[in-house]
mmCIF file of C-alpha atoms in Angstrom:
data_model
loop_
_atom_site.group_PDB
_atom_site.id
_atom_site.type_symbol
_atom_site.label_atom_id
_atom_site.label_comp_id
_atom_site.label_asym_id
_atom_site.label_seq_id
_atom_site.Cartn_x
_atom_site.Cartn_y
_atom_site.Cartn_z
ATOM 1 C CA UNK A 1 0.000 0.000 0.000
ATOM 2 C CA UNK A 2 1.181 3.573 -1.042
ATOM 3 C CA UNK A 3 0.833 6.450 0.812
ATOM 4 C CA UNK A 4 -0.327 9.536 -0.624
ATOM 5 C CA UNK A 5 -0.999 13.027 -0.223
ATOM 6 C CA UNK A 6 -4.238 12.554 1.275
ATOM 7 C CA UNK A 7 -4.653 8.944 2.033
ATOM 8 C CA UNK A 8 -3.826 5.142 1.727
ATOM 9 C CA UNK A 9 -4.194 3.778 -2.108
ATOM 10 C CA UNK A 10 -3.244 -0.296 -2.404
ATOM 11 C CA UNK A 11 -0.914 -1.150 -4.914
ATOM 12 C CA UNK A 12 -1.743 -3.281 -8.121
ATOM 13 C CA UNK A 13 -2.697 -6.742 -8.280
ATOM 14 C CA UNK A 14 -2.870 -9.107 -10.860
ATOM 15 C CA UNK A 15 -6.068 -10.190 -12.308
ATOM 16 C CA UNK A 16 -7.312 -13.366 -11.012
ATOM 17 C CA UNK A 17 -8.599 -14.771 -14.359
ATOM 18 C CA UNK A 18 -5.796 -13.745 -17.269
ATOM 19 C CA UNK A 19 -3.078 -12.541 -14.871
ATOM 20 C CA UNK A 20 -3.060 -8.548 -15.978
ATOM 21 C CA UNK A 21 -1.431 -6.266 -13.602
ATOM 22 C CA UNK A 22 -4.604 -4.135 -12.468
ATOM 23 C CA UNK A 23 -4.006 -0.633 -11.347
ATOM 24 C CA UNK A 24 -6.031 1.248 -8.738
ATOM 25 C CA UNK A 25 -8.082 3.912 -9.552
ATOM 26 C CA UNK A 26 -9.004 7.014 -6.793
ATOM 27 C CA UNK A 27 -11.258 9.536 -6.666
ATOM 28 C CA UNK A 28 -11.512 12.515 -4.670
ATOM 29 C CA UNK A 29 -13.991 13.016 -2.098
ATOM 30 C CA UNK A 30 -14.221 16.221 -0.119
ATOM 31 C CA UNK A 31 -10.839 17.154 -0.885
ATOM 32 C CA UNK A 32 -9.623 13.244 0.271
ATOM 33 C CA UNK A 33 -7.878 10.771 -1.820
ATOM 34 C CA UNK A 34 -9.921 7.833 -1.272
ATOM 35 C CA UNK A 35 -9.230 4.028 -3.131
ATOM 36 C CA UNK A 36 -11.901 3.422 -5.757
ATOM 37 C CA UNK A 37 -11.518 -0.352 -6.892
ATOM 38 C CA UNK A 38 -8.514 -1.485 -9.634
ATOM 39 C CA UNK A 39 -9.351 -0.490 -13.105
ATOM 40 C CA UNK A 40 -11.469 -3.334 -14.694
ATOM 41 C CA UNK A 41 -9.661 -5.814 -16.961
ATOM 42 C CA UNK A 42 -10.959 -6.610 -20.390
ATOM 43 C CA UNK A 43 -10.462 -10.389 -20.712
ATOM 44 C CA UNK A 44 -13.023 -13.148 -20.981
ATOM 45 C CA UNK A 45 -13.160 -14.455 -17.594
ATOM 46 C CA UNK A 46 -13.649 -10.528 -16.073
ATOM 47 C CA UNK A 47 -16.163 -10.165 -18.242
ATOM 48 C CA UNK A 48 -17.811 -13.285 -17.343
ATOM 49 C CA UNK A 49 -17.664 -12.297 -13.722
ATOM 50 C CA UNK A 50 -18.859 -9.001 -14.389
ATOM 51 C CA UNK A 51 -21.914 -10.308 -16.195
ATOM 52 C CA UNK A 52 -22.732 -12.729 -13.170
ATOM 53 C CA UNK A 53 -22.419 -10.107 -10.680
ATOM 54 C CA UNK A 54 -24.987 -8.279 -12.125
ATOM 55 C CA UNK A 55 -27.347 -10.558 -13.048
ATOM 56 C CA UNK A 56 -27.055 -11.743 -9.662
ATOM 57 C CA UNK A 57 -27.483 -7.933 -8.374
ATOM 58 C CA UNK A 58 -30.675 -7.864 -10.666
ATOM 59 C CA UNK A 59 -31.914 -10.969 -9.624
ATOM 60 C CA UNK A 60 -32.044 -9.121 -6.163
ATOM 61 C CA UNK A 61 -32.699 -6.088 -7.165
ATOM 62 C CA UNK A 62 -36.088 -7.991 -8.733
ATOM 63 C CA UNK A 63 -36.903 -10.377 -5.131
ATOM 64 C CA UNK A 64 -36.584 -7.075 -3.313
ATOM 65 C CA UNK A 65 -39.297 -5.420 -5.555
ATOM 66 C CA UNK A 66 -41.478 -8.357 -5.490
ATOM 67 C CA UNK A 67 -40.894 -8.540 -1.514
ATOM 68 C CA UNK A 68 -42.145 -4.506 -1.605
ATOM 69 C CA UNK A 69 -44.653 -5.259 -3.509
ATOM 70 C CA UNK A 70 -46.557 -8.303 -1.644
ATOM 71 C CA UNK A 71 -45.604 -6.088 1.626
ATOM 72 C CA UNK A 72 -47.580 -3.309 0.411
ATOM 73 C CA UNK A 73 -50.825 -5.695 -0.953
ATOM 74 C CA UNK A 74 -51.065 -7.199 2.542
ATOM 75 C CA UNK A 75 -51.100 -3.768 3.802
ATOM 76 C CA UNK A 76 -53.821 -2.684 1.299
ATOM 77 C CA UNK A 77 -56.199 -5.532 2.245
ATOM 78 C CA UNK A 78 -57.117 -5.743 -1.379
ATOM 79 C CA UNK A 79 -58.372 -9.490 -1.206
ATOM 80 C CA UNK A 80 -56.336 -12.788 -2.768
ATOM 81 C CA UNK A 81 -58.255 -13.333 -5.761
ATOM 82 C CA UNK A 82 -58.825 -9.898 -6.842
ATOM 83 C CA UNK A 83 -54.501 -8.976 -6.251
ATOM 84 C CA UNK A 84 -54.434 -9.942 -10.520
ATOM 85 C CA UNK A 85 -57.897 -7.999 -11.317
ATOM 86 C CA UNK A 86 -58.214 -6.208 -14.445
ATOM 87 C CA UNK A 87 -60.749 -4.299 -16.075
ATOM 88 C CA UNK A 88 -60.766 -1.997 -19.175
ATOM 89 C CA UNK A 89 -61.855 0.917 -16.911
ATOM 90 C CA UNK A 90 -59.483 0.440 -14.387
ATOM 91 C CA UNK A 91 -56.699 3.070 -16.122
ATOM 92 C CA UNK A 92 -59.152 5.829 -16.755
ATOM 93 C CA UNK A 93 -60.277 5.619 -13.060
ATOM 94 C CA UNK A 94 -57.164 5.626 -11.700
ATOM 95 C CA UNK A 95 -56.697 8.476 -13.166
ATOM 96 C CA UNK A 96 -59.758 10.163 -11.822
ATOM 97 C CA UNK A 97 -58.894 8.849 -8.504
ATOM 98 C CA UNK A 98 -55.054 10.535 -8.876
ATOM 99 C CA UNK A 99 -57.189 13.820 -9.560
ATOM 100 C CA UNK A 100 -59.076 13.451 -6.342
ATOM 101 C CA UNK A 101 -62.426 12.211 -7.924
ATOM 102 C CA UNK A 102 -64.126 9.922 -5.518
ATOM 103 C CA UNK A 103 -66.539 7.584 -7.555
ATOM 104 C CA UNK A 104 -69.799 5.286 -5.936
ATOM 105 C CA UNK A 105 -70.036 1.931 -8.283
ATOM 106 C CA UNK A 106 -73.255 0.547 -8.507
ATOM 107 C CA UNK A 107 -75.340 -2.415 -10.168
ATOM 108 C CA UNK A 108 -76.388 -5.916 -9.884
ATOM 109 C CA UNK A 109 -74.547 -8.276 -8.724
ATOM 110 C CA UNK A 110 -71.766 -9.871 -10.937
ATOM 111 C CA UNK A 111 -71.580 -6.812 -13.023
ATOM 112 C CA UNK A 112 -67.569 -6.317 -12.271
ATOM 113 C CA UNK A 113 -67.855 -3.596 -9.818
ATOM 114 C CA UNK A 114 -65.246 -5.233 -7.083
ATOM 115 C CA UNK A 115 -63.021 -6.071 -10.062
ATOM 116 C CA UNK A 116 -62.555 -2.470 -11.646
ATOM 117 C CA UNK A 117 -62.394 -1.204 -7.704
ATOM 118 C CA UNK A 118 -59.441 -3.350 -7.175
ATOM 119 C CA UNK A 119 -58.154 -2.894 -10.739
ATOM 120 C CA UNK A 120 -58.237 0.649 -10.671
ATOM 121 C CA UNK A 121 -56.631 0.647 -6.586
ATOM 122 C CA UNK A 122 -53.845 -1.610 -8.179
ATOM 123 C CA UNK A 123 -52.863 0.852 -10.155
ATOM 124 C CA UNK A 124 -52.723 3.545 -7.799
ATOM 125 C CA UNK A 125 -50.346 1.456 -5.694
ATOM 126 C CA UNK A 126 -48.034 0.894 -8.428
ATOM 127 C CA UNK A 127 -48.162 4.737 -8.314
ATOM 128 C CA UNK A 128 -47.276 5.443 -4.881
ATOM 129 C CA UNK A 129 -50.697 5.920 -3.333
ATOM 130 C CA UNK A 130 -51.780 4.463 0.058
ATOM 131 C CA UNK A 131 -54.508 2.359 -0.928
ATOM 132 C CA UNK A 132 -56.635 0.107 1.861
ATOM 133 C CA UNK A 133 -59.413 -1.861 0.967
ATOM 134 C CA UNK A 134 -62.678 -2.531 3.412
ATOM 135 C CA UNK A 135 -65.560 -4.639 3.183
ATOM 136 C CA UNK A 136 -68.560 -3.142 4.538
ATOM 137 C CA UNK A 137 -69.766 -6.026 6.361
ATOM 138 C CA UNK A 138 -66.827 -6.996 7.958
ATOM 139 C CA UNK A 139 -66.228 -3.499 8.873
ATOM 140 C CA UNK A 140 -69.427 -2.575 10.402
ATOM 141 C CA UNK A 141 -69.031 -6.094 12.337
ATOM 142 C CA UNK A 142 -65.745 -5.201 13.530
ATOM 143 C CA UNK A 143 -67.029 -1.377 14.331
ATOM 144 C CA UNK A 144 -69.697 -3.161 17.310
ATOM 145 C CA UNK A 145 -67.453 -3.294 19.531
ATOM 146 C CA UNK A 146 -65.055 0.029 19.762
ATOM 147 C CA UNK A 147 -61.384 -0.282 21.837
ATOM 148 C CA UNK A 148 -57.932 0.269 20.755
ATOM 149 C CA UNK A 149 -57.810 -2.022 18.041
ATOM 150 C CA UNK A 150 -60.765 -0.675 16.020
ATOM 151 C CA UNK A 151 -59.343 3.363 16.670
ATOM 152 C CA UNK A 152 -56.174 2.087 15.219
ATOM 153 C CA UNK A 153 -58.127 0.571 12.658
ATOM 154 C CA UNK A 154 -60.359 3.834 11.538
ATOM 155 C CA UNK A 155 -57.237 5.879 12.240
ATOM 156 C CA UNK A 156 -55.120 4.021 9.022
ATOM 157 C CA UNK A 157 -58.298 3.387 6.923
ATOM 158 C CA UNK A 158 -58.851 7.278 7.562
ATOM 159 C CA UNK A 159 -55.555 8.831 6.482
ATOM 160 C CA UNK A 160 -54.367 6.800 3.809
ATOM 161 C CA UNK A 161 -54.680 8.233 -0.104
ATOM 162 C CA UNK A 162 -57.697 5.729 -0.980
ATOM 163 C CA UNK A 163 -60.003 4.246 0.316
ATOM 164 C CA UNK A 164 -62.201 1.214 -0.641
ATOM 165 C CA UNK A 165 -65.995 0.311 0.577
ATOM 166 C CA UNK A 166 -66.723 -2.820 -0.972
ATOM 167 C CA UNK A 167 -70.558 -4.131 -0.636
ATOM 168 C CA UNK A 168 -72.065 -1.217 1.427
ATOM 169 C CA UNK A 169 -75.661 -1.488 2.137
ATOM 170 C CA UNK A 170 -75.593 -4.818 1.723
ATOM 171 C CA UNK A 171 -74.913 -5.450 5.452
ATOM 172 C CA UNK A 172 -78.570 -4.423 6.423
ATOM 173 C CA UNK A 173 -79.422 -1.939 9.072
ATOM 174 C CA UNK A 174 -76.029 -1.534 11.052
ATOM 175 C CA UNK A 175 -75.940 -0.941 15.072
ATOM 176 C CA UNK A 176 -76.439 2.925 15.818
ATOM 177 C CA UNK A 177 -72.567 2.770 17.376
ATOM 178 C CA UNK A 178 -71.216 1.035 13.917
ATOM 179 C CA UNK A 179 -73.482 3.071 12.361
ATOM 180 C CA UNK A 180 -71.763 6.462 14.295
ATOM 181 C CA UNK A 181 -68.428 5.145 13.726
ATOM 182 C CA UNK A 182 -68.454 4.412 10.240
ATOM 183 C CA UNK A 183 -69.754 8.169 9.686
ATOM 184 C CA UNK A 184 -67.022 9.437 11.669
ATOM 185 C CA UNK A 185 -64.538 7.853 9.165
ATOM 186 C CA UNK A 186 -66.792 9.018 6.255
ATOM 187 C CA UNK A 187 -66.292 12.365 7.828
ATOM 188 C CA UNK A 188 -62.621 12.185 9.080
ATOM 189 C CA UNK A 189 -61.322 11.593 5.408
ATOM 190 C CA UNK A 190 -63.832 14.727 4.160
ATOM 191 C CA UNK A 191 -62.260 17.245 6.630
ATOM 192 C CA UNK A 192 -59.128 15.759 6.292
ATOM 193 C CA UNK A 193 -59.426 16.880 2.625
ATOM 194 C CA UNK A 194 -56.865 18.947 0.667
ATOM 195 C CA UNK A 195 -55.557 19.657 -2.873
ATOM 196 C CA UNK A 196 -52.236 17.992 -1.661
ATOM 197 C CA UNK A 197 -54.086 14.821 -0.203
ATOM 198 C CA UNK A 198 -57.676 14.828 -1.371
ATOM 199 C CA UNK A 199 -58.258 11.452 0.316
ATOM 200 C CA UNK A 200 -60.927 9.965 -2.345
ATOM 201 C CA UNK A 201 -62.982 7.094 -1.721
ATOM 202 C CA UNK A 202 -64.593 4.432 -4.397
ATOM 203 C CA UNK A 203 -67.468 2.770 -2.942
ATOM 204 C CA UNK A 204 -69.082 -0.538 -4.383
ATOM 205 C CA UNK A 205 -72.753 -0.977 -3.744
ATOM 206 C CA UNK A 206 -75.847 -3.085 -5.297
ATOM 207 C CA UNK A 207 -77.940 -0.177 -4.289
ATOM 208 C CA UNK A 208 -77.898 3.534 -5.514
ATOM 209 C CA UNK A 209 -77.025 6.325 -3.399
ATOM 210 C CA UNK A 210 -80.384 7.307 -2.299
ATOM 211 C CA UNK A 211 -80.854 3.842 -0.667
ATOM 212 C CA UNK A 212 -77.663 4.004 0.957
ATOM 213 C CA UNK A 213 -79.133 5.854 3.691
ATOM 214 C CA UNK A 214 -81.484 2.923 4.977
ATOM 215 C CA UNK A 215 -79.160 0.719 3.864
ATOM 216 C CA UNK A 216 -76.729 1.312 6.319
ATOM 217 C CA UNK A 217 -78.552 2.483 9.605
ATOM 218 C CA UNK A 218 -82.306 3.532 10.896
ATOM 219 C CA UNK A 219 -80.679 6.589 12.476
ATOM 220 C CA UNK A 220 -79.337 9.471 11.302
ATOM 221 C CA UNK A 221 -75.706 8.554 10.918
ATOM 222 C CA UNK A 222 -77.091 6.659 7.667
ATOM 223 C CA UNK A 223 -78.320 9.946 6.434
ATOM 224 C CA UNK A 224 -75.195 11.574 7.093
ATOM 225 C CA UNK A 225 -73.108 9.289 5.236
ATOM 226 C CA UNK A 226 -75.311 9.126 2.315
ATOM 227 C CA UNK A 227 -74.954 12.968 2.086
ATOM 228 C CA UNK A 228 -71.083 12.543 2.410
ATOM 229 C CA UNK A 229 -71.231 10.453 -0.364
ATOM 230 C CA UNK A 230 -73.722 12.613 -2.487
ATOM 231 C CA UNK A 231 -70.593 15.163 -2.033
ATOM 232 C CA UNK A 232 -67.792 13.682 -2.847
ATOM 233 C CA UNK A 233 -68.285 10.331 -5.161
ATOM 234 C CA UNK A 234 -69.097 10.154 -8.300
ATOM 235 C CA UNK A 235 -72.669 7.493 -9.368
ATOM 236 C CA UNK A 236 -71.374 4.983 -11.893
ATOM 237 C CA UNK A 237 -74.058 2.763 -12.736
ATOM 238 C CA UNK A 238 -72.637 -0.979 -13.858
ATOM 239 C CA UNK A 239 -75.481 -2.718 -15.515
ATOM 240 C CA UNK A 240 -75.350 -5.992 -17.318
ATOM 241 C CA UNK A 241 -75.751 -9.970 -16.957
ATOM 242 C CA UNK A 242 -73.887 -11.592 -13.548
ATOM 243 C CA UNK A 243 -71.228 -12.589 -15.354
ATOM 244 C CA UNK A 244 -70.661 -15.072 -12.884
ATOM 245 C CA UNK A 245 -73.850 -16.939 -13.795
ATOM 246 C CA UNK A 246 -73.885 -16.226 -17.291
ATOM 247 C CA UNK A 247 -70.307 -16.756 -18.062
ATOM 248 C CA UNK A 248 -68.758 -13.500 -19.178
ATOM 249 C CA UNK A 249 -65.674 -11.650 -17.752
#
């Protein structure tokens, strides 16, 4: 090893594959002389190496992504079977929901309104939005009882960039405390609202908006959310066979 000016540089070594006397290379870093590797040799086996190491650097670079990526659809909730879900809407809905549109599918059942919900969230993730995914039934269920579990649940279904309702109205009158509680995160992510982080929501339902109210609770909470929704979502009606009975996709 050499000493220099401003540091400690190694001296050359051979090549391990053809034998080449390698030099080092430097480079300066805040005004230091620091050791920067040998210059690369151009023979076969170098080359060879080289093209191992970085496959094997992709290869990681590609497990780490896919790692990210099932990390963040666990975290999402979006459901197993609809993690693949596609849907020639999906795109152009995504893009509403990047512009802060919040949109309230509706229709029979079968007509593909869970599948472009989920198709169009996918692609949000993919874009670096927060996405979580509910189902109103389990929700409400979950909502009965209220401790520290369920206000850590509203609290991350409230802030993050999207939010899915799947099903809602289909649950049948809901407690009045469900009922209360599942406004309150209706209304949390409305006053929560800016231009930065509009906080959109896309609802699924087999009912239209002006059943949501009974829908969902006797009381007025189920008013209140209907209004909430009135606001800020979008009615897209999804008519059609059920696809499910009849075959189509």
């Amino acid at each position: 090893m050499q000493t220099t000016p401003r540091g400690f540089v190694p001296g050359p070594k051979p090549c391990p594959h053809c034998g080449r006397v390698l030099q080092p290379l430097t480079a300066d870093l805040n005004g230091r002389e620091v050791f920067a590797g040998w210059e690369p040799c151009g023979c076969d086996g170098a080359a060879a190496a080289r093209a191992e190491w970085e496959a094997e650097r992709r290869r990681a670079d590609e497990a780490a992504s896919a790692a990210s990526w099932e990390r963040k659809l666990d975290a999402s909730g979006i459901p197993p079977r609809f993690r693949d879900a596609r849907h020639p809407w999906a795109r152009r809905l995504a893009e509403r929901i990047a512009a802060g549109d919040g949109l309230y599918l509706h229709g029979g059942n079968g007509t593909g309104k869970t599948t472009l919900a989920c198709a169009a969230a996918l692609i949000c993730l993919r874009n670096g939005m927060s996405v979580r995914f509910a189902v109103a039934t389990k929700l409400l269920d979950e909502l009965r009882e209220f401790g520290e579990a369920q206000r850590e649940l509203l609290a991350a279904l409230a802030r993050c960039d999207l939010l899915v309702v799947d099903d809602l109205g289909k649950e049948g009158a809901a407690t009045p405390r469900a009922a209360e509680k599942l406004f309150d995160l209706f209304n949390d992510r409305y006053n929560s609202q800016t231009l930065v982080h509009p906080r959109p929501f896309v609802v699924t339902s087999n009912f239209p908006r002006n059943e949501v109210a009974v829908r969902v609770s006797d009381g007025g909470s189920g008013v209140a959310i209907a209004s909430r929704l009135r606001e800020t979502t979008e009615a897209v009606l999804m008519d059609g066979d059920d696809w499910r009975i009849h075959g189509k996709n």
